[in-house]
Amino acid sequence: MASPEKIKQLDDAVRNTNYERMLEVLEHTDLSQINQSGTDASIALITLIRHGKHMSSEFYKCVQLLIDKNININLKDKDNRRTALSWAAEIYINEQMRKVRLLKELTDENEITVNELAVTNHKLKQLRMTIELFEKELGIVHPKSSSRFSNRSNLCERLQKCQEEGNRNYISGINKSDTIDVDGTKYNALELCFKNKWLIPAAYIFDKYDADSKITVWRENEKENQDKILELILREDEGIPQLLCTILKKFQQKSNHYPACYRKIMDVIKNKNLNDLYSNLNGKDFLFRTPLHYAIRYADDLTVVELLSYGASLGSTNISAPVQRNNCYKYWRMFWRTIYGWCKCCKCKNTKQNMQKDDISLKLLNSEQDDSSEENVMI
């Protein structure tokens, strides 16, 4: 077994995320002894993930070094019985959710929050690379259902295993409508995750949901769970445009859940940097339509004005500049006049009537020709 002195040296180097020191210690250590389960040295990788310096430029190099030295990445810690991948997945998801909360709180004057966002973005990049490395080593980049976990009665066990090991194989093939009886109450997979605070499988499951299903889950849960669910939904930027398109399509339904969900999402994403904000507002759904397209068709005046003011477009390949709020009505009016020639359908009649109720819009209406050459905004 590796000497206590060597184990202590390795532990110190891991906690300080010191690549050169780790390399030096490992070169003079019997690696077969390090991989013996139950030793402090055997969980060096877990220690690095949990207690290492994620901001260090050497963090990912240290992870790669341990894997290159054939450390057993399937070993579990003694106290929690969890693997390095499980800890990395949980820290990564928590950091994503922390970023969502920071964006929600961000103001132009809050320099501390801006700095924290820069830090968390760097940590997310390092952790993402680490997780991809683990998954490649474990062969779970393209997960397949396991016959051992094909029975619905094993639902709870599968979710727990996913939480403990961070391995999405355990939940691949889970049907969101599958339920299990626990103490006389039926729970589906997500409800079990929230009941037991299993964040990792909950995040994986949300990643597989389409936008409409995500909104349904958000809408149907208790109020105290809605913020947590929304944080899970908004972890990754890639799905936000599709989410907004789906919400805006349903604005005219009697339920007020969709406007409320839209409001919460906009309160978060409007604080992103301009490139991220434009990307979220100008992304397209499977029909290659942007959120602004659905806002014009289905939403109210203020929603269209808000999207325009943050740089939303109808699908131009060029990124639009933000439109001043007092000019938004003019561009909306020009769009409807171009398509319908005014008053050829009830929608544009209503639009014109609504615009005339607003003094600012009425002034812009009368001065359109004078102002049309002053702006350079592409919708």
mmCIF file of C-alpha atoms in Angstrom:
data_model
loop_
_atom_site.group_PDB
_atom_site.id
_atom_site.type_symbol
_atom_site.label_atom_id
_atom_site.label_comp_id
_atom_site.label_asym_id
_atom_site.label_seq_id
_atom_site.Cartn_x
_atom_site.Cartn_y
_atom_site.Cartn_z
ATOM 1 C CA MET A 1 0.000 0.000 0.000
ATOM 2 C CA ALA A 2 1.201 3.547 -0.728
ATOM 3 C CA SER A 3 2.929 5.122 2.255
ATOM 4 C CA PRO A 4 0.937 7.598 4.392
ATOM 5 C CA GLU A 5 3.430 10.270 3.390
ATOM 6 C CA LYS A 6 2.813 9.710 -0.323
ATOM 7 C CA ILE A 7 -0.947 9.651 0.215
ATOM 8 C CA LYS A 8 -0.740 12.951 2.103
ATOM 9 C CA GLN A 9 1.394 14.506 -0.638
ATOM 10 C CA LEU A 10 -1.041 13.367 -3.321
ATOM 11 C CA ASP A 11 -4.038 14.634 -1.345
ATOM 12 C CA ASP A 12 -2.428 18.061 -0.873
ATOM 13 C CA ALA A 13 -1.530 18.306 -4.553
ATOM 14 C CA VAL A 14 -5.081 17.306 -5.566
ATOM 15 C CA ARG A 15 -6.773 19.803 -3.252
ATOM 16 C CA ASN A 16 -4.474 22.577 -4.488
ATOM 17 C CA THR A 17 -4.990 21.452 -8.099
ATOM 18 C CA ASN A 18 -1.231 21.513 -8.650
ATOM 19 C CA TYR A 19 -0.517 19.607 -11.851
ATOM 20 C CA GLU A 20 3.287 19.525 -11.575
ATOM 21 C CA ARG A 21 3.184 18.344 -7.963
ATOM 22 C CA MET A 22 0.612 15.634 -8.773
ATOM 23 C CA LEU A 23 2.756 14.419 -11.670
ATOM 24 C CA GLU A 24 5.825 14.266 -9.437
ATOM 25 C CA VAL A 25 4.041 12.308 -6.680
ATOM 26 C CA LEU A 26 2.403 9.862 -9.100
ATOM 27 C CA GLU A 27 5.698 9.084 -10.822
ATOM 28 C CA HIS A 28 7.094 7.825 -7.502
ATOM 29 C CA THR A 29 3.984 5.929 -6.387
ATOM 30 C CA ASP A 30 2.793 2.399 -7.081
ATOM 31 C CA LEU A 31 -0.400 3.076 -9.065
ATOM 32 C CA SER A 32 -1.783 -0.410 -8.440
ATOM 33 C CA GLN A 33 -1.845 0.422 -4.741
ATOM 34 C CA ILE A 34 -3.598 3.741 -5.340
ATOM 35 C CA ASN A 35 -6.475 1.921 -7.022
ATOM 36 C CA GLN A 36 -7.118 -0.290 -4.003
ATOM 37 C CA SER A 37 -10.663 0.429 -2.880
ATOM 38 C CA GLY A 38 -11.010 1.943 0.561
ATOM 39 C CA THR A 39 -7.743 3.883 0.615
ATOM 40 C CA ASP A 40 -7.574 7.675 0.732
ATOM 41 C CA ALA A 41 -5.470 7.618 -2.430
ATOM 42 C CA SER A 42 -8.126 5.661 -4.332
ATOM 43 C CA ILE A 43 -10.556 8.572 -4.185
ATOM 44 C CA ALA A 44 -8.060 11.166 -5.441
ATOM 45 C CA LEU A 45 -10.288 11.796 -8.466
ATOM 46 C CA ILE A 46 -13.374 12.309 -6.288
ATOM 47 C CA THR A 47 -11.373 14.629 -4.017
ATOM 48 C CA LEU A 48 -10.284 16.648 -7.052
ATOM 49 C CA ILE A 49 -13.872 16.972 -8.308
ATOM 50 C CA ARG A 50 -15.329 17.886 -4.912
ATOM 51 C CA HIS A 51 -12.562 19.961 -3.359
ATOM 52 C CA GLY A 52 -10.239 20.950 -6.197
ATOM 53 C CA LYS A 53 -10.001 24.471 -7.565
ATOM 54 C CA HIS A 54 -12.431 24.506 -10.483
ATOM 55 C CA MET A 55 -11.204 27.954 -11.522
ATOM 56 C CA SER A 56 -7.610 26.803 -11.925
ATOM 57 C CA SER A 57 -6.344 26.573 -15.483
ATOM 58 C CA GLU A 58 -4.832 23.220 -14.466
ATOM 59 C CA PHE A 59 -8.071 21.653 -13.197
ATOM 60 C CA TYR A 60 -8.929 19.760 -16.386
ATOM 61 C CA LYS A 61 -5.262 18.790 -16.888
ATOM 62 C CA CYS A 62 -5.260 17.257 -13.397
ATOM 63 C CA VAL A 63 -8.391 15.227 -14.194
ATOM 64 C CA GLN A 64 -6.829 14.060 -17.455
ATOM 65 C CA LEU A 65 -3.612 13.134 -15.626
ATOM 66 C CA LEU A 66 -5.391 10.869 -13.137
ATOM 67 C CA ILE A 67 -7.324 9.137 -15.916
ATOM 68 C CA ASP A 68 -4.168 8.715 -18.003
ATOM 69 C CA LYS A 69 -2.579 7.055 -14.964
ATOM 70 C CA ASN A 70 -5.455 4.519 -15.091
ATOM 71 C CA ILE A 71 -7.081 5.543 -11.840
ATOM 72 C CA ASN A 72 -10.355 3.658 -11.388
ATOM 73 C CA ILE A 73 -13.116 6.164 -12.193
ATOM 74 C CA ASN A 74 -15.797 3.726 -11.029
ATOM 75 C CA LEU A 75 -14.625 3.768 -7.407
ATOM 76 C CA LYS A 76 -17.074 5.261 -4.906
ATOM 77 C CA ASP A 77 -16.322 7.269 -1.787
ATOM 78 C CA LYS A 78 -16.903 5.542 1.545
ATOM 79 C CA ASP A 79 -19.345 8.043 3.043
ATOM 80 C CA ASN A 80 -21.721 8.756 0.150
ATOM 81 C CA ARG A 81 -21.126 5.749 -2.113
ATOM 82 C CA ARG A 82 -20.902 8.021 -5.139
ATOM 83 C CA THR A 83 -18.557 8.135 -8.121
ATOM 84 C CA ALA A 84 -16.525 11.043 -9.477
ATOM 85 C CA LEU A 85 -18.969 11.388 -12.393
ATOM 86 C CA SER A 86 -21.891 11.683 -9.981
ATOM 87 C CA TRP A 87 -20.207 14.507 -8.071
ATOM 88 C CA ALA A 88 -19.164 16.263 -11.296
ATOM 89 C CA ALA A 89 -22.711 16.066 -12.686
ATOM 90 C CA GLU A 90 -24.251 17.465 -9.494
ATOM 91 C CA ILE A 91 -21.726 20.292 -9.157
ATOM 92 C CA TYR A 92 -22.225 21.146 -12.835
ATOM 93 C CA ILE A 93 -26.015 21.259 -12.555
ATOM 94 C CA ASN A 94 -25.843 23.275 -9.334
ATOM 95 C CA GLU A 95 -23.490 25.733 -11.018
ATOM 96 C CA GLN A 96 -25.855 26.071 -13.975
ATOM 97 C CA MET A 97 -28.748 26.801 -11.622
ATOM 98 C CA ARG A 98 -26.593 29.260 -9.702
ATOM 99 C CA LYS A 99 -25.938 31.081 -12.974
ATOM 100 C CA VAL A 100 -29.693 31.345 -13.606
ATOM 101 C CA ARG A 101 -30.171 32.884 -10.153
ATOM 102 C CA LEU A 102 -27.309 35.326 -10.748
ATOM 103 C CA LEU A 103 -28.856 36.402 -14.049
ATOM 104 C CA LYS A 104 -32.185 36.944 -12.322
ATOM 105 C CA GLU A 105 -30.537 39.255 -9.777
ATOM 106 C CA LEU A 106 -28.255 41.074 -12.213
ATOM 107 C CA THR A 107 -28.485 44.848 -12.605
ATOM 108 C CA ASP A 108 -26.298 47.257 -14.566
ATOM 109 C CA GLU A 109 -24.742 48.551 -11.347
ATOM 110 C CA ASN A 110 -24.014 45.173 -9.802
ATOM 111 C CA GLU A 111 -20.346 44.636 -10.624
ATOM 112 C CA ILE A 112 -20.019 41.819 -8.086
ATOM 113 C CA THR A 113 -22.650 39.758 -9.889
ATOM 114 C CA VAL A 114 -20.951 40.389 -13.240
ATOM 115 C CA ASN A 115 -17.682 39.075 -11.814
ATOM 116 C CA GLU A 116 -19.451 36.056 -10.304
ATOM 117 C CA LEU A 117 -20.979 35.273 -13.692
ATOM 118 C CA ALA A 118 -17.537 35.307 -15.295
ATOM 119 C CA VAL A 119 -16.293 32.902 -12.619
ATOM 120 C CA THR A 120 -19.230 30.522 -12.944
ATOM 121 C CA ASN A 121 -18.950 30.519 -16.762
ATOM 122 C CA HIS A 122 -15.338 29.376 -16.465
ATOM 123 C CA LYS A 123 -16.264 26.689 -13.936
ATOM 124 C CA LEU A 124 -19.043 25.441 -16.212
ATOM 125 C CA LYS A 125 -16.617 25.108 -19.121
ATOM 126 C CA GLN A 126 -14.126 23.131 -17.027
ATOM 127 C CA LEU A 127 -16.808 20.868 -15.545
ATOM 128 C CA ARG A 128 -18.454 20.260 -18.926
ATOM 129 C CA MET A 129 -15.135 19.083 -20.381
ATOM 130 C CA THR A 130 -14.603 16.864 -17.330
ATOM 131 C CA ILE A 131 -18.034 15.237 -17.609
ATOM 132 C CA GLU A 132 -17.531 14.578 -21.324
ATOM 133 C CA LEU A 133 -14.185 12.965 -20.524
ATOM 134 C CA PHE A 134 -15.771 10.711 -17.885
ATOM 135 C CA GLU A 135 -18.608 9.708 -20.191
ATOM 136 C CA LYS A 136 -16.169 8.883 -22.967
ATOM 137 C CA GLU A 137 -14.153 6.671 -20.613
ATOM 138 C CA LEU A 138 -17.296 4.950 -19.354
ATOM 139 C CA GLY A 139 -18.759 4.543 -22.829
ATOM 140 C CA ILE A 140 -22.009 6.358 -22.072
ATOM 141 C CA VAL A 141 -21.833 9.097 -24.694
ATOM 142 C CA HIS A 142 -24.682 7.303 -26.474
ATOM 143 C CA PRO A 143 -26.618 5.644 -23.650
ATOM 144 C CA LYS A 144 -28.705 2.550 -24.309
ATOM 145 C CA SER A 145 -31.415 1.055 -22.174
ATOM 146 C CA SER A 146 -30.289 -1.687 -19.832
ATOM 147 C CA SER A 147 -32.422 -4.834 -19.687
ATOM 148 C CA ARG A 148 -31.820 -4.934 -15.960
ATOM 149 C CA PHE A 149 -33.797 -1.717 -15.605
ATOM 150 C CA SER A 150 -36.566 -2.325 -18.126
ATOM 151 C CA ASN A 151 -39.291 -2.996 -15.554
ATOM 152 C CA ARG A 152 -41.479 -0.129 -14.380
ATOM 153 C CA SER A 153 -41.276 -1.367 -10.802
ATOM 154 C CA ASN A 154 -37.554 -0.530 -10.849
ATOM 155 C CA LEU A 155 -38.228 3.149 -11.548
ATOM 156 C CA CYS A 156 -37.219 4.330 -8.098
ATOM 157 C CA GLU A 157 -34.036 2.248 -8.127
ATOM 158 C CA ARG A 158 -33.059 3.539 -11.559
ATOM 159 C CA LEU A 159 -33.446 7.170 -10.513
ATOM 160 C CA GLN A 160 -31.498 6.597 -7.315
ATOM 161 C CA LYS A 161 -28.674 4.857 -9.189
ATOM 162 C CA CYS A 162 -28.515 7.753 -11.643
ATOM 163 C CA GLN A 163 -28.221 10.187 -8.729
ATOM 164 C CA GLU A 164 -25.549 8.094 -7.013
ATOM 165 C CA GLU A 165 -23.381 7.408 -10.050
ATOM 166 C CA GLY A 166 -24.187 10.268 -12.407
ATOM 167 C CA ASN A 167 -24.710 7.697 -15.162
ATOM 168 C CA ARG A 168 -27.597 8.563 -17.468
ATOM 169 C CA ASN A 169 -27.715 4.946 -18.691
ATOM 170 C CA TYR A 170 -29.898 4.180 -15.704
ATOM 171 C CA ILE A 171 -32.725 6.432 -16.870
ATOM 172 C CA SER A 172 -32.511 5.982 -20.625
ATOM 173 C CA GLY A 173 -35.817 4.706 -21.956
ATOM 174 C CA ILE A 174 -37.830 5.981 -18.985
ATOM 175 C CA ASN A 175 -41.359 6.925 -19.995
ATOM 176 C CA LYS A 176 -42.505 10.173 -18.413
ATOM 177 C CA SER A 177 -45.975 8.681 -17.922
ATOM 178 C CA ASP A 178 -44.656 5.667 -15.974
ATOM 179 C CA THR A 179 -45.682 5.777 -12.318
ATOM 180 C CA ILE A 180 -44.820 3.908 -9.152
ATOM 181 C CA ASP A 181 -46.831 3.522 -5.963
ATOM 182 C CA VAL A 182 -45.048 4.819 -2.846
ATOM 183 C CA ASP A 183 -46.965 4.554 0.431
ATOM 184 C CA GLY A 184 -50.285 4.612 -1.379
ATOM 185 C CA THR A 185 -49.425 7.602 -3.606
ATOM 186 C CA LYS A 186 -48.560 7.355 -7.285
ATOM 187 C CA TYR A 187 -45.489 9.256 -8.501
ATOM 188 C CA ASN A 188 -44.034 9.654 -11.969
ATOM 189 C CA ALA A 189 -40.287 9.921 -12.569
ATOM 190 C CA LEU A 190 -40.015 13.691 -12.100
ATOM 191 C CA GLU A 191 -42.224 13.706 -9.023
ATOM 192 C CA LEU A 192 -39.982 11.044 -7.487
ATOM 193 C CA CYS A 193 -36.942 13.190 -8.263
ATOM 194 C CA PHE A 194 -38.423 16.220 -6.513
ATOM 195 C CA LYS A 195 -39.665 14.144 -3.606
ATOM 196 C CA ASN A 196 -36.196 12.688 -2.984
ATOM 197 C CA LYS A 197 -34.187 15.739 -4.130
ATOM 198 C CA TRP A 198 -32.511 13.782 -6.933
ATOM 199 C CA LEU A 199 -31.266 16.679 -9.013
ATOM 200 C CA ILE A 200 -29.165 14.753 -11.543
ATOM 201 C CA PRO A 201 -31.892 12.494 -13.010
ATOM 202 C CA ALA A 202 -34.362 15.403 -12.916
ATOM 203 C CA ALA A 203 -31.996 17.485 -15.061
ATOM 204 C CA TYR A 204 -31.398 14.598 -17.486
ATOM 205 C CA ILE A 205 -35.144 14.011 -17.826
ATOM 206 C CA PHE A 206 -35.835 17.694 -18.508
ATOM 207 C CA ASP A 207 -33.183 17.644 -21.231
ATOM 208 C CA LYS A 208 -35.248 15.009 -23.088
ATOM 209 C CA TYR A 209 -38.582 16.854 -22.761
ATOM 210 C CA ASP A 210 -39.871 18.996 -25.587
ATOM 211 C CA ALA A 211 -40.741 22.634 -24.883
ATOM 212 C CA ASP A 212 -44.475 22.005 -24.471
ATOM 213 C CA SER A 213 -43.885 19.220 -21.946
ATOM 214 C CA LYS A 214 -41.530 21.436 -19.939
ATOM 215 C CA ILE A 215 -44.148 24.172 -19.711
ATOM 216 C CA THR A 216 -46.809 21.636 -18.718
ATOM 217 C CA VAL A 217 -44.607 20.318 -15.911
ATOM 218 C CA TRP A 218 -43.903 23.871 -14.740
ATOM 219 C CA ARG A 219 -47.589 24.811 -14.868
ATOM 220 C CA GLU A 220 -48.937 21.750 -13.087
ATOM 221 C CA ASN A 221 -46.539 21.738 -10.140
ATOM 222 C CA GLU A 222 -47.043 23.385 -6.800
ATOM 223 C CA LYS A 223 -46.034 27.015 -6.570
ATOM 224 C CA GLU A 224 -43.054 26.296 -4.332
ATOM 225 C CA ASN A 225 -41.590 23.932 -6.963
ATOM 226 C CA GLN A 226 -42.070 26.225 -9.953
ATOM 227 C CA ASP A 227 -38.932 28.313 -9.450
ATOM 228 C CA LYS A 228 -36.799 25.199 -9.019
ATOM 229 C CA ILE A 229 -38.317 23.638 -12.151
ATOM 230 C CA LEU A 230 -37.755 26.818 -14.143
ATOM 231 C CA GLU A 231 -34.106 26.883 -13.084
ATOM 232 C CA LEU A 232 -33.728 23.313 -14.332
ATOM 233 C CA ILE A 233 -35.418 24.223 -17.617
ATOM 234 C CA LEU A 234 -33.272 27.318 -18.172
ATOM 235 C CA ARG A 235 -29.935 25.678 -17.374
ATOM 236 C CA GLU A 236 -28.929 25.401 -21.025
ATOM 237 C CA ASP A 237 -29.375 28.275 -23.486
ATOM 238 C CA GLU A 238 -29.939 26.014 -26.508
ATOM 239 C CA GLY A 239 -33.583 25.273 -25.692
ATOM 240 C CA ILE A 240 -34.730 28.776 -24.744
ATOM 241 C CA PRO A 241 -35.806 29.948 -28.261
ATOM 242 C CA GLN A 242 -37.983 26.845 -28.752
ATOM 243 C CA LEU A 243 -39.409 27.344 -25.271
ATOM 244 C CA LEU A 244 -40.324 30.977 -26.001
ATOM 245 C CA CYS A 245 -41.895 30.036 -29.351
ATOM 246 C CA THR A 246 -44.084 27.414 -27.684
ATOM 247 C CA ILE A 247 -45.176 29.798 -24.932
ATOM 248 C CA LEU A 248 -45.999 32.657 -27.311
ATOM 249 C CA LYS A 249 -48.058 30.337 -29.551
ATOM 250 C CA LYS A 250 -50.378 29.690 -26.591
ATOM 251 C CA PHE A 251 -50.758 33.277 -25.393
ATOM 252 C CA GLN A 252 -54.388 33.484 -26.506
ATOM 253 C CA GLN A 253 -55.496 30.509 -24.419
ATOM 254 C CA LYS A 254 -57.737 31.311 -21.468
ATOM 255 C CA SER A 255 -55.163 30.102 -18.953
ATOM 256 C CA ASN A 256 -52.767 32.756 -17.687
ATOM 257 C CA HIS A 257 -49.982 30.207 -17.153
ATOM 258 C CA TYR A 258 -48.240 30.968 -20.441
ATOM 259 C CA PRO A 259 -47.903 34.755 -19.954
ATOM 260 C CA ALA A 260 -46.690 34.107 -16.400
ATOM 261 C CA CYS A 261 -44.083 31.622 -17.616
ATOM 262 C CA TYR A 262 -42.998 34.031 -20.364
ATOM 263 C CA ARG A 263 -42.580 36.806 -17.811
ATOM 264 C CA LYS A 264 -40.396 34.674 -15.551
ATOM 265 C CA ILE A 265 -38.201 33.577 -18.454
ATOM 266 C CA MET A 266 -37.748 37.125 -19.760
ATOM 267 C CA ASP A 267 -36.864 38.375 -16.277
ATOM 268 C CA VAL A 268 -33.936 35.959 -16.386
ATOM 269 C CA ILE A 269 -32.665 36.139 -19.960
ATOM 270 C CA LYS A 270 -32.906 39.927 -20.350
ATOM 271 C CA ASN A 271 -29.906 40.175 -18.003
ATOM 272 C CA LYS A 272 -27.641 38.110 -20.243
ATOM 273 C CA ASN A 273 -24.889 39.743 -22.279
ATOM 274 C CA LEU A 274 -26.037 41.072 -25.655
ATOM 275 C CA ASN A 275 -24.729 38.150 -27.724
ATOM 276 C CA ASP A 276 -26.475 35.580 -25.516
ATOM 277 C CA LEU A 277 -29.653 37.664 -25.410
ATOM 278 C CA TYR A 278 -29.782 38.015 -29.215
ATOM 279 C CA SER A 279 -29.094 34.303 -29.593
ATOM 280 C CA ASN A 280 -31.988 33.416 -27.280
ATOM 281 C CA LEU A 281 -34.454 35.850 -28.860
ATOM 282 C CA ASN A 282 -33.526 35.124 -32.481
ATOM 283 C CA GLY A 283 -33.208 31.354 -32.318
ATOM 284 C CA LYS A 284 -35.709 29.316 -34.333
ATOM 285 C CA ASP A 285 -38.062 26.451 -33.646
ATOM 286 C CA PHE A 286 -38.470 23.350 -35.844
ATOM 287 C CA LEU A 287 -40.480 25.463 -38.336
ATOM 288 C CA PHE A 288 -37.573 27.946 -38.550
ATOM 289 C CA ARG A 289 -39.632 30.695 -36.920
ATOM 290 C CA THR A 290 -38.436 33.041 -34.199
ATOM 291 C CA PRO A 291 -40.218 34.068 -30.973
ATOM 292 C CA LEU A 292 -41.089 37.448 -32.528
ATOM 293 C CA HIS A 293 -43.026 35.691 -35.302
ATOM 294 C CA TYR A 294 -45.363 34.098 -32.737
ATOM 295 C CA ALA A 295 -45.518 37.225 -30.593
ATOM 296 C CA ILE A 296 -46.865 39.246 -33.539
ATOM 297 C CA ARG A 297 -49.462 36.590 -34.337
ATOM 298 C CA TYR A 298 -50.634 35.645 -30.862
ATOM 299 C CA ALA A 299 -49.331 37.912 -28.100
ATOM 300 C CA ASP A 300 -50.286 41.382 -26.913
ATOM 301 C CA ASP A 301 -48.807 44.756 -27.855
ATOM 302 C CA LEU A 302 -46.475 45.042 -24.873
ATOM 303 C CA THR A 303 -44.929 41.640 -25.518
ATOM 304 C CA VAL A 304 -44.078 42.550 -29.119
ATOM 305 C CA VAL A 305 -42.664 45.888 -27.995
ATOM 306 C CA GLU A 306 -40.541 44.198 -25.341
ATOM 307 C CA LEU A 307 -39.085 41.636 -27.764
ATOM 308 C CA LEU A 308 -38.288 44.337 -30.320
ATOM 309 C CA SER A 309 -36.637 46.494 -27.677
ATOM 310 C CA TYR A 310 -34.249 43.644 -26.825
ATOM 311 C CA GLY A 311 -33.258 43.015 -30.446
ATOM 312 C CA ALA A 312 -35.682 40.269 -31.548
ATOM 313 C CA SER A 313 -36.125 39.742 -35.285
ATOM 314 C CA LEU A 314 -38.317 37.743 -37.649
ATOM 315 C CA GLY A 315 -35.441 35.540 -38.732
ATOM 316 C CA SER A 316 -32.831 37.692 -40.395
ATOM 317 C CA THR A 317 -29.395 36.158 -40.647
ATOM 318 C CA ASN A 318 -28.040 39.468 -39.361
ATOM 319 C CA ILE A 319 -28.385 40.171 -35.661
ATOM 320 C CA SER A 320 -30.712 43.105 -35.083
ATOM 321 C CA ALA A 321 -29.823 46.020 -32.899
ATOM 322 C CA PRO A 322 -32.187 46.778 -30.016
ATOM 323 C CA VAL A 323 -35.037 49.067 -31.031
ATOM 324 C CA GLN A 324 -35.830 52.032 -28.829
ATOM 325 C CA ARG A 325 -39.126 51.369 -27.068
ATOM 326 C CA ASN A 326 -40.761 54.508 -28.411
ATOM 327 C CA ASN A 327 -40.017 53.346 -31.976
ATOM 328 C CA CYS A 328 -41.268 49.773 -31.616
ATOM 329 C CA TYR A 329 -44.879 50.566 -32.531
ATOM 330 C CA LYS A 330 -43.780 52.127 -35.798
ATOM 331 C CA TYR A 331 -41.977 48.995 -36.967
ATOM 332 C CA TRP A 332 -44.842 46.783 -35.925
ATOM 333 C CA ARG A 333 -47.275 49.006 -37.806
ATOM 334 C CA MET A 334 -45.077 48.960 -40.917
ATOM 335 C CA PHE A 335 -44.946 45.149 -40.779
ATOM 336 C CA TRP A 336 -48.722 44.753 -40.689
ATOM 337 C CA ARG A 337 -49.288 47.383 -43.376
ATOM 338 C CA THR A 338 -46.807 45.622 -45.668
ATOM 339 C CA ILE A 339 -48.484 42.230 -45.255
ATOM 340 C CA TYR A 340 -52.144 43.152 -45.048
ATOM 341 C CA GLY A 341 -52.346 46.630 -46.603
ATOM 342 C CA TRP A 342 -54.087 47.666 -43.376
ATOM 343 C CA CYS A 343 -57.608 46.703 -42.428
ATOM 344 C CA LYS A 344 -57.885 43.627 -44.665
ATOM 345 C CA CYS A 345 -58.260 41.360 -41.683
ATOM 346 C CA CYS A 346 -59.678 41.731 -38.212
ATOM 347 C CA LYS A 347 -56.239 41.340 -36.631
ATOM 348 C CA CYS A 348 -54.726 44.386 -38.257
ATOM 349 C CA LYS A 349 -57.909 46.380 -37.542
ATOM 350 C CA ASN A 350 -57.547 45.509 -33.884
ATOM 351 C CA THR A 351 -53.873 46.315 -34.055
ATOM 352 C CA LYS A 352 -54.561 49.749 -35.481
ATOM 353 C CA GLN A 353 -57.224 50.465 -32.891
ATOM 354 C CA ASN A 354 -54.946 49.405 -30.060
ATOM 355 C CA MET A 355 -52.117 51.524 -31.377
ATOM 356 C CA GLN A 356 -54.314 54.588 -31.602
ATOM 357 C CA LYS A 357 -55.091 54.275 -27.918
ATOM 358 C CA ASP A 358 -51.462 55.040 -27.168
ATOM 359 C CA ASP A 359 -50.418 58.692 -27.528
ATOM 360 C CA ILE A 360 -46.837 57.823 -28.406
ATOM 361 C CA SER A 361 -47.946 55.430 -31.129
ATOM 362 C CA LEU A 362 -50.312 58.021 -32.570
ATOM 363 C CA LYS A 363 -47.511 60.578 -32.844
ATOM 364 C CA LEU A 364 -45.277 58.025 -34.516
ATOM 365 C CA LEU A 365 -48.161 57.126 -36.828
ATOM 366 C CA ASN A 366 -48.339 60.699 -38.123
ATOM 367 C CA SER A 367 -44.580 61.125 -38.519
ATOM 368 C CA GLU A 368 -43.695 57.790 -40.062
ATOM 369 C CA GLN A 369 -42.492 59.167 -43.387
ATOM 370 C CA ASP A 370 -40.203 61.699 -41.707
ATOM 371 C CA ASP A 371 -38.614 59.139 -39.430
ATOM 372 C CA SER A 372 -38.395 56.099 -41.687
ATOM 373 C CA SER A 373 -34.892 56.896 -42.942
ATOM 374 C CA GLU A 374 -33.455 57.590 -39.491
ATOM 375 C CA GLU A 375 -33.491 54.034 -38.182
ATOM 376 C CA ASN A 376 -31.500 51.050 -39.395
ATOM 377 C CA VAL A 377 -33.157 48.070 -37.798
ATOM 378 C CA MET A 378 -33.861 44.794 -39.539
ATOM 379 C CA ILE A 379 -36.933 42.833 -38.453
#
